[in-house]
Short mmCIF file of C-alpha atoms and ligand atoms in Angstrom, two decimals:
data_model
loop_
_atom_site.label_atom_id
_atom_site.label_comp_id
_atom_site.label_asym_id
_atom_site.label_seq_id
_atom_site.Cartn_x
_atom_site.Cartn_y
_atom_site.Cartn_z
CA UNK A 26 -20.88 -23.94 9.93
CA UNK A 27 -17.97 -22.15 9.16
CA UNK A 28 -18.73 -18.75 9.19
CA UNK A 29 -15.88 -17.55 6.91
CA UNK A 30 -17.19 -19.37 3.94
CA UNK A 31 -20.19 -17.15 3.93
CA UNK A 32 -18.09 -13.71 4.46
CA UNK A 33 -18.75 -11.39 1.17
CA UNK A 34 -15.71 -10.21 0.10
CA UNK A 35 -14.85 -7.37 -2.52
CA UNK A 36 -11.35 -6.39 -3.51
CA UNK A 37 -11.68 -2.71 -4.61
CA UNK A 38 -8.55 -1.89 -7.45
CA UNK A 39 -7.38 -5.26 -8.76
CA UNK A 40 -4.01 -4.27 -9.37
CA UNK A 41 -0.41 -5.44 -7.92
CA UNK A 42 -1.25 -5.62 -4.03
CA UNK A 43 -5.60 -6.36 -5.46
CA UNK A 44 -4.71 -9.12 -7.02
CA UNK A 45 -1.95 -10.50 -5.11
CA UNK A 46 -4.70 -10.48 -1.72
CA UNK A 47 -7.56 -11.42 -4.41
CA UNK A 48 -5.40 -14.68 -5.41
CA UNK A 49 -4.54 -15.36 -1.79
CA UNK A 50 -8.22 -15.61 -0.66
CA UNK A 51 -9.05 -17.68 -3.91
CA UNK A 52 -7.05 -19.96 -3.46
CA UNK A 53 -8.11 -20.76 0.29
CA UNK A 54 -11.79 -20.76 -1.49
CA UNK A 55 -13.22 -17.63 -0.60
CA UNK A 56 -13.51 -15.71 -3.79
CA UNK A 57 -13.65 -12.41 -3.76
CA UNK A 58 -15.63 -10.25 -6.18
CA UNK A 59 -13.49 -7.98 -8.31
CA UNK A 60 -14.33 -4.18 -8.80
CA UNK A 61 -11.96 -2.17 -10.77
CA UNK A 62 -11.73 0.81 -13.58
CA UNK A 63 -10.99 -1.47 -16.28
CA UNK A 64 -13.02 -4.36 -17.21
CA UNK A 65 -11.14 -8.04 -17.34
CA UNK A 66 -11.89 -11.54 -17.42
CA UNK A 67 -9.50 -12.88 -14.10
CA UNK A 68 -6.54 -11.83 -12.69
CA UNK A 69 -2.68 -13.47 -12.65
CA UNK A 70 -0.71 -13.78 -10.30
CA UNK A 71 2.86 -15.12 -10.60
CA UNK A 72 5.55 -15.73 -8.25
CA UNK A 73 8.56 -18.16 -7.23
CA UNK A 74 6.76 -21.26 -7.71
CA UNK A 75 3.14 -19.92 -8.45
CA UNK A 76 0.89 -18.79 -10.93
CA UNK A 77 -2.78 -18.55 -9.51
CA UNK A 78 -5.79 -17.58 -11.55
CA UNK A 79 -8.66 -15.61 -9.92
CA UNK A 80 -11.83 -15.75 -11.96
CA UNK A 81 -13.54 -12.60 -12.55
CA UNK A 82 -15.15 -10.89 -13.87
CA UNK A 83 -13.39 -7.33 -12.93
CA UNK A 84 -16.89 -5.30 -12.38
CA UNK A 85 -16.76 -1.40 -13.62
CA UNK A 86 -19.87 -0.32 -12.72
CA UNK A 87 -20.63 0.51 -8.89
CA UNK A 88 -24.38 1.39 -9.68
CA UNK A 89 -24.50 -2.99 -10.48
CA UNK A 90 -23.66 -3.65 -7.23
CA UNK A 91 -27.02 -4.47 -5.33
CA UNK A 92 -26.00 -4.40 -1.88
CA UNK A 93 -23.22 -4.08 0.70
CA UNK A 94 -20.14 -6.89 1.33
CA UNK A 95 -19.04 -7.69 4.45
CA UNK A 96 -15.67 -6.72 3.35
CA UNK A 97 -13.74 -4.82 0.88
CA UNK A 98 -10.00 -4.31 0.73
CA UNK A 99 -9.37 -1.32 -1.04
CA UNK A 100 -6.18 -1.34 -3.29
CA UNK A 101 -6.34 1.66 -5.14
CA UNK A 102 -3.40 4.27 -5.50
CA UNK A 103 -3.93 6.98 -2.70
CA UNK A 104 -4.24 9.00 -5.68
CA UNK A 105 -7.21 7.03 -6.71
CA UNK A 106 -8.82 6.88 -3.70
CA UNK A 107 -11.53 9.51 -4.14
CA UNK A 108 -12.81 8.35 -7.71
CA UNK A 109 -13.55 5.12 -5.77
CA UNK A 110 -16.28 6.78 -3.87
CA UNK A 111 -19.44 6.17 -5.41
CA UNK A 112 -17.64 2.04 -5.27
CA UNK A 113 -17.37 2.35 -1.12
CA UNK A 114 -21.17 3.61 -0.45
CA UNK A 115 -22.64 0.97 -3.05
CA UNK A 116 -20.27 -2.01 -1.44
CA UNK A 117 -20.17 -0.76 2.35
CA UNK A 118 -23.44 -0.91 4.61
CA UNK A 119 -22.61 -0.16 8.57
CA UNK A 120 -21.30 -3.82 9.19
CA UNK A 121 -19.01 -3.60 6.50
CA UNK A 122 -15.26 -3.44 7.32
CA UNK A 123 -13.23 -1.49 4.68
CA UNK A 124 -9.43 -2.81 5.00
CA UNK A 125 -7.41 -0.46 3.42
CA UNK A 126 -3.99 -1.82 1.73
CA UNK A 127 -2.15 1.13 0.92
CA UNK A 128 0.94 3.16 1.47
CA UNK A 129 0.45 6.46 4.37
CA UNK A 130 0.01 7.20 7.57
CA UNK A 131 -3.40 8.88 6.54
CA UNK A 132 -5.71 5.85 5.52
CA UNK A 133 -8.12 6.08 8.41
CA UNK A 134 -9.15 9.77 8.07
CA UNK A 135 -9.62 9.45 3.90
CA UNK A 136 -10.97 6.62 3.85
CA UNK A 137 -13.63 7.23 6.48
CA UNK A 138 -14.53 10.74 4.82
CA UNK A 139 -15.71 8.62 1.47
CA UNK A 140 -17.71 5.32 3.48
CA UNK A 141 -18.80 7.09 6.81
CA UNK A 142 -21.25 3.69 7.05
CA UNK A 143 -18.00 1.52 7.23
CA UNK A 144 -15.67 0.47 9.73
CA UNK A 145 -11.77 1.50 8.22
CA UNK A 146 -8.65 -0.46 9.08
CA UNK A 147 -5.37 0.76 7.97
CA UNK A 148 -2.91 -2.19 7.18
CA UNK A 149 0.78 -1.39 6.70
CA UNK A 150 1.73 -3.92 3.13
CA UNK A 151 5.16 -5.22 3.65
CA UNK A 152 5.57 -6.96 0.28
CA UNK A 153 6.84 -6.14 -3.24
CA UNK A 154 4.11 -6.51 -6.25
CA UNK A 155 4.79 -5.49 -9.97
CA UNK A 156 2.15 -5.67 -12.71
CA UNK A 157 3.71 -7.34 -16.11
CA UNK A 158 3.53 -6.06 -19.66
CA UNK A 159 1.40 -9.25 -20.34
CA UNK A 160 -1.19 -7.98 -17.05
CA UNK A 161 -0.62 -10.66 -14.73
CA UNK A 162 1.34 -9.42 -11.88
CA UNK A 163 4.75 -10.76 -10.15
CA UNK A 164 4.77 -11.21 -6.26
CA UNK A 165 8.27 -10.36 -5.23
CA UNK A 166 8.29 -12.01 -1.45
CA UNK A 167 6.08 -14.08 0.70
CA UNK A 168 2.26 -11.65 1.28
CA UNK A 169 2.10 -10.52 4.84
CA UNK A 170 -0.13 -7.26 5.73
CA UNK A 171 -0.42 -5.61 9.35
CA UNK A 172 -2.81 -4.19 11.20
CA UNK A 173 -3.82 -2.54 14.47
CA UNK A 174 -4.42 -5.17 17.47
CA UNK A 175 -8.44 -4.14 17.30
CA UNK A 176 -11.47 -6.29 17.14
CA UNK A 177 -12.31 -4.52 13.56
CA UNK A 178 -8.97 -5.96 11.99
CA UNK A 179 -10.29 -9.70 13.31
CA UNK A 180 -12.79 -9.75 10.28
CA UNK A 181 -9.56 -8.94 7.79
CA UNK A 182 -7.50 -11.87 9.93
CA UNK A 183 -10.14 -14.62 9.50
CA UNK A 184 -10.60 -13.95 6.01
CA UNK A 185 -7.02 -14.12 5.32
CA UNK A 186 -6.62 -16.93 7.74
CA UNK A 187 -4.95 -20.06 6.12
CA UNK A 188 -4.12 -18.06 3.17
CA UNK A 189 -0.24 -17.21 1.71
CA UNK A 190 -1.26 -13.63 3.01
CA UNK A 191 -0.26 -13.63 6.13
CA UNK A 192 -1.47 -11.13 8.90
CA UNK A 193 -0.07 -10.07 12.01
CA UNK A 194 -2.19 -7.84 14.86
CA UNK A 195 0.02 -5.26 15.90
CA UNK A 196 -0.43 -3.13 19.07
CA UNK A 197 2.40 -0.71 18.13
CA UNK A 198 0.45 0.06 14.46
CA UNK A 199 1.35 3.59 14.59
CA UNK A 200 4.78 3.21 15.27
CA UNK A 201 5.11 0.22 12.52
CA UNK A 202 2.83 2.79 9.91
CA UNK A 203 5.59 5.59 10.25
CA UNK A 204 8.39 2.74 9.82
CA UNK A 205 7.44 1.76 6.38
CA UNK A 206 6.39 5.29 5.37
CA UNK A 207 9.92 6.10 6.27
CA UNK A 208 11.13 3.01 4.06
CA UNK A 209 8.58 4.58 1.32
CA UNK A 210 10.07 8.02 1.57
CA UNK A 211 13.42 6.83 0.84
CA UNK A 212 12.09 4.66 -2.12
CA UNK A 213 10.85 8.04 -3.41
CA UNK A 214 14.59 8.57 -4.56
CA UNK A 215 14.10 5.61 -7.36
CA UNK A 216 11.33 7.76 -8.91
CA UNK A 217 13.85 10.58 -9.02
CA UNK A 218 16.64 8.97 -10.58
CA UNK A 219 14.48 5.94 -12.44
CA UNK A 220 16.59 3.70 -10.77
CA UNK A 221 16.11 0.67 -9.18
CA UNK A 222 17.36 -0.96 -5.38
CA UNK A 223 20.70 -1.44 -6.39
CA UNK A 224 21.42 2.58 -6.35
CA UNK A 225 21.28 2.38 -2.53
CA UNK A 226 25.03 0.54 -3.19
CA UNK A 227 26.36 4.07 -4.27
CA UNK A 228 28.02 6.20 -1.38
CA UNK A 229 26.79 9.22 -2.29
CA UNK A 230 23.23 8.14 -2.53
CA UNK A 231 23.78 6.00 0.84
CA UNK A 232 24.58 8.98 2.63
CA UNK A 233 21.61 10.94 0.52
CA UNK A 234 19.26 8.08 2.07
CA UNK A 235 20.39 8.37 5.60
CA UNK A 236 20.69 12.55 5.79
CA UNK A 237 16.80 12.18 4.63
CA UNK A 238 15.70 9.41 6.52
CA UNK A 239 17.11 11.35 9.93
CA UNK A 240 14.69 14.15 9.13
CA UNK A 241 11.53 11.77 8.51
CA UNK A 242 12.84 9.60 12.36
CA UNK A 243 12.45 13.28 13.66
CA UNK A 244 9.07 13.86 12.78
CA UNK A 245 8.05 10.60 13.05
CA UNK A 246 9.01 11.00 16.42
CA UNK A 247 7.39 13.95 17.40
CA UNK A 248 3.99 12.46 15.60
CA UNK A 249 4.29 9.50 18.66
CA UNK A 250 5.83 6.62 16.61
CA UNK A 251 8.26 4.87 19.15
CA UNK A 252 11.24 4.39 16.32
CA UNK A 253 14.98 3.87 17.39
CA UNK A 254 17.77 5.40 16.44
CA UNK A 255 18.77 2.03 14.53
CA UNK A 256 15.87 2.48 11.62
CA UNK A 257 17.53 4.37 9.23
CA UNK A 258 20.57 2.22 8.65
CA UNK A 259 17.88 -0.57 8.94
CA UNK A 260 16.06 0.46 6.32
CA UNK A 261 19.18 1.88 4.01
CA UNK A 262 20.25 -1.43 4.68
CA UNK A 263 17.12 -3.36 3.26
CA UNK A 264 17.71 -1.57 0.09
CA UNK A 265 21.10 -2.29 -0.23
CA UNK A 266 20.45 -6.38 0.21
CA UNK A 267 17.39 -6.24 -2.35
CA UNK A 268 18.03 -7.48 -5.67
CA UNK A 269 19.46 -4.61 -7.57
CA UNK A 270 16.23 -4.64 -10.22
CA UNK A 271 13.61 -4.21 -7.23
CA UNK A 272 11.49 -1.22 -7.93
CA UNK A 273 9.07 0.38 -6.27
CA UNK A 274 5.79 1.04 -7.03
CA UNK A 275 5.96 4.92 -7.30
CA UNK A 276 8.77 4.09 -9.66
CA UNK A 277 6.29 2.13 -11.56
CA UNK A 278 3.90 4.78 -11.82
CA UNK A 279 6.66 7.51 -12.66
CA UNK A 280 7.78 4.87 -15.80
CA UNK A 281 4.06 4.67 -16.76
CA UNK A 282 3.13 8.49 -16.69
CA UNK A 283 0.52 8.10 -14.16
CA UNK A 284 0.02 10.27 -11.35
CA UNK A 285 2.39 9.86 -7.98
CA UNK A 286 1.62 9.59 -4.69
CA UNK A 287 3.98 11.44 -3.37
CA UNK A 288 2.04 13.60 -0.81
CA UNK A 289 1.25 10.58 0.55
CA UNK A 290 4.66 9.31 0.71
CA UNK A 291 7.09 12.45 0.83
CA UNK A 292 4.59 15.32 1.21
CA UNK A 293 3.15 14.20 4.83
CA UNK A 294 6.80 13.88 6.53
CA UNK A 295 7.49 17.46 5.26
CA UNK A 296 3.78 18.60 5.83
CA UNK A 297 3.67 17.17 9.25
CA UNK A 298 7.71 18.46 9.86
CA UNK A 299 6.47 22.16 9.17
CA UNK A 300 2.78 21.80 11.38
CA UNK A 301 5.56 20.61 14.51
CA UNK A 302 8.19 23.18 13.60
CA UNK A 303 10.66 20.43 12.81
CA UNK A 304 13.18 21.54 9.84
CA UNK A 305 12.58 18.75 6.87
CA UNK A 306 15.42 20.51 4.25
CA UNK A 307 16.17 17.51 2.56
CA UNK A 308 12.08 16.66 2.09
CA UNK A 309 11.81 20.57 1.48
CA UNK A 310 13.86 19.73 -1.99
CA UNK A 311 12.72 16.29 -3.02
CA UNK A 312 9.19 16.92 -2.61
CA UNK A 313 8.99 19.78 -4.67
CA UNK A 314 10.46 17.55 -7.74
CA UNK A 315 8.13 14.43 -7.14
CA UNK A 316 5.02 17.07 -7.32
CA UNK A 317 6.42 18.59 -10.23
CA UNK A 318 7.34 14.99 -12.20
CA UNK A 319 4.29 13.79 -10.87
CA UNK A 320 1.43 16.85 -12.19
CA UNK A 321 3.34 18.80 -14.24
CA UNK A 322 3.03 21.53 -16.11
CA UNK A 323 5.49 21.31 -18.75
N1 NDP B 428 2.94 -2.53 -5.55
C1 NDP B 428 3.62 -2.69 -4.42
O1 NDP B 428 4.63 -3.40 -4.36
C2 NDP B 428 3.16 -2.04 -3.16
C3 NDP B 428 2.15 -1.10 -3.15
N2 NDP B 428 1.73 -0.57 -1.96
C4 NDP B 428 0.65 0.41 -1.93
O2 NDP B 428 -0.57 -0.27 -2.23
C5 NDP B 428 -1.48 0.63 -2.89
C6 NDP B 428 -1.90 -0.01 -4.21
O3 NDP B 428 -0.75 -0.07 -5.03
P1 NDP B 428 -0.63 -1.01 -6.33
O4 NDP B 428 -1.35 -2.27 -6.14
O5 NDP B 428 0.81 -1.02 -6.65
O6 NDP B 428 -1.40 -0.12 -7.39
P2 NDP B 428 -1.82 -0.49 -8.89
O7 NDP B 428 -1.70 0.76 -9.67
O8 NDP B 428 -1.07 -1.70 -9.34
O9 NDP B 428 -3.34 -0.91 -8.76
C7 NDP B 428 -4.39 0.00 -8.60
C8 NDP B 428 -5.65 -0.65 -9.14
O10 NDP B 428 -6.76 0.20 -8.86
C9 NDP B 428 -7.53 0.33 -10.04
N3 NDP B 428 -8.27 1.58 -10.01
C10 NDP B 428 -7.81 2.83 -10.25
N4 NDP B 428 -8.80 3.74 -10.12
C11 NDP B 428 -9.91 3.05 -9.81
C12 NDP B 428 -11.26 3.42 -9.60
N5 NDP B 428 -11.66 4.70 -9.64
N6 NDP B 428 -12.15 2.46 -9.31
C13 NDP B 428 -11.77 1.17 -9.27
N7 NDP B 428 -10.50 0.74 -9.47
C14 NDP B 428 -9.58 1.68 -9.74
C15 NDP B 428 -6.50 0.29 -11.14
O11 NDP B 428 -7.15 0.03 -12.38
P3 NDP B 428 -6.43 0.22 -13.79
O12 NDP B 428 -5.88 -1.15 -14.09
O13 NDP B 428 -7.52 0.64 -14.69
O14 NDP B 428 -5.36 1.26 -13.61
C16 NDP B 428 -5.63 -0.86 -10.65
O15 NDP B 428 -6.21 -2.11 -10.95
C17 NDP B 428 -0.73 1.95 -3.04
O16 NDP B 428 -1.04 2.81 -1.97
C18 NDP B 428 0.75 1.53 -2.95
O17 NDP B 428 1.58 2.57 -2.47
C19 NDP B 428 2.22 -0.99 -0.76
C20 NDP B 428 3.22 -1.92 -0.73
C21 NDP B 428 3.79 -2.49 -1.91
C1 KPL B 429 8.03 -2.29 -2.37
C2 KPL B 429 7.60 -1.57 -1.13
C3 KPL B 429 7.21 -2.61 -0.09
C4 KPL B 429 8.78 -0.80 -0.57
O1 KPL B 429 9.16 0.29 -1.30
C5 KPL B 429 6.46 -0.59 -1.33
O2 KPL B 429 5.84 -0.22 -0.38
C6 KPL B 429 6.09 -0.02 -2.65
O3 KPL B 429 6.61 -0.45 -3.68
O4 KPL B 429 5.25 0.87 -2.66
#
């Protein structure tokens, strides 16, 4: 008997990255159930060649769920995360394995503070998801998640196994986690400016991108992650060969008035810079003005 087919599955915030891992495991038949803030009939998601329909409903009431998955992918905004926790201790008993697909290098320890029963795996989400007026959502590149070489992230593989969602077991996870938090930091910038990608073509903003990203390779550094000296034109480079109208998704939230996460994005590398005694100027400036267009006042 195949044992995936009987895995319970829950994808917690059925979003842009929700729905794009919800649709994945539909399509390979393993449904999962939906729980979310806002109740819906099925989810949409659209791509280069796809449009995949994942039935729901989207539950909205934790206190209906009657016992414990075997696995929930949580896929809220970091800033979301603790509203989600009377959602975690109704869906997570002590065999459940909580795969968290979000932005950060801090998954592990907030997660784990809300589900103490569950078993947390950080995954690093390397693709580009943007929820449409019309609230299906547009994949942007081929799905592939990572996570740490470890036998918790084997329940996350085989669930995903088969699917467009591809996942890779990484033994280097840290190292890979501060990598796209540096690409994150630098997509901060679009939230600043409401631009998209194809900013990163300007000098002055290339050379903006760089001065900061130098800082964040520093204290990525000193927090262990084994980056070379090559990442920051790497990643300024990325930018600069996406298609000029690729966002980001704390550019989405800016354009939508919703809370940022930028503590989670810009705030850390400067929090983390300060704790080590490692100068973050540039951070010390734009983190100040993501807070402030983030929570206000005024
Ligand atoms: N989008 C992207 O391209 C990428 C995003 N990421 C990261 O992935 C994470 C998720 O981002 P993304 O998918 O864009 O976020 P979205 O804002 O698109 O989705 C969040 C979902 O969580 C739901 N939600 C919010 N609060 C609760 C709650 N208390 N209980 C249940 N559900 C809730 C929202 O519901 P509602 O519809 O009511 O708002 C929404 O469906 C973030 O950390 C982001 O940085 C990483 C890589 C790429
Ligand atoms: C698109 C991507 C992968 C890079 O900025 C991302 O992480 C996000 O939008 O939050």
């Amino acid at each position: 008997m195949n044992q995936q087919v009987h895995t319970r599955i829950a994808v917690l915030g059925p979003g842009a990255i929700g729905t794009t891992v919800a649709a994945a495991l539909h399509e390979v038949g393993r449904t999962p159930m939906l729980c979310g803030r806002t109740p819906r009939d099925s989810l949409v998601l659209q791509g280069s060649g796809i449009r995949i329909v994942v039935p729901g409903p989207v539950r909205t009431d934790p206190a209906q769920i009657a016992r414990p998955v075997d696995l929930v992918f949580l896929a809220v905004k970091a800033t979301q995360t603790a509203a989600t926790a009377q959602w975690l201790a109704a869906l997570s008993g002590p065999q459940t394995v909580v795969c968290v697909l979000q932005n950060g290098v801090e998954q592990l320890e907030s997660v784990t503070a809300l589900c103490p029963q569950g078993r947390v795996v950080p995954a690093v989400v390397w693709f580009p998801a943007q929820a449409q007026s019309d609230g299906s959502v547009l994949l942007r590149s081929d799905a592939r998640i990572s996570l740490p070489d470890e036998a918790t992230s084997l329940v996350v593989a085989q669930a995903l196994q088969g699917s467009r969602c591809l996942v890779d077991l990484v033994s280097n996870f840290r190292s890979l986690a501060w990598q796209k938090l540096l690409q994150n930091a630098a997509a901060g910038l679009m939230a600043l400016t409401h631009r998209r990608s194809g900013m990163y073509g300007r000098h002055d903003i290339s050379k903006l991108t760089l001065d900061y990203l130098q800082e964040c390779l520093a204290v990525a550094r000193a927090e262990g992650a084994e980056l070379g000296d090559e990442v920051p034109q790497a990643i300024l480079d990325k930018f600069q060969a996406s298609p000029a109208d690729l966002g980001t998704s704390i550019l989405a939230d800016c354009e939508a008035g919703r809370p940022l996460e930028w503590d989670i994005r810009n705030g850390v590398i400067a929090r983390r810079g300060r704790a080590r005694g490692i100068p973050t100027p540039i951070g010390d400036v734009l983190v100040p003005l993501l807070a402030a267009a983030s929570d206000g006042p005024g």
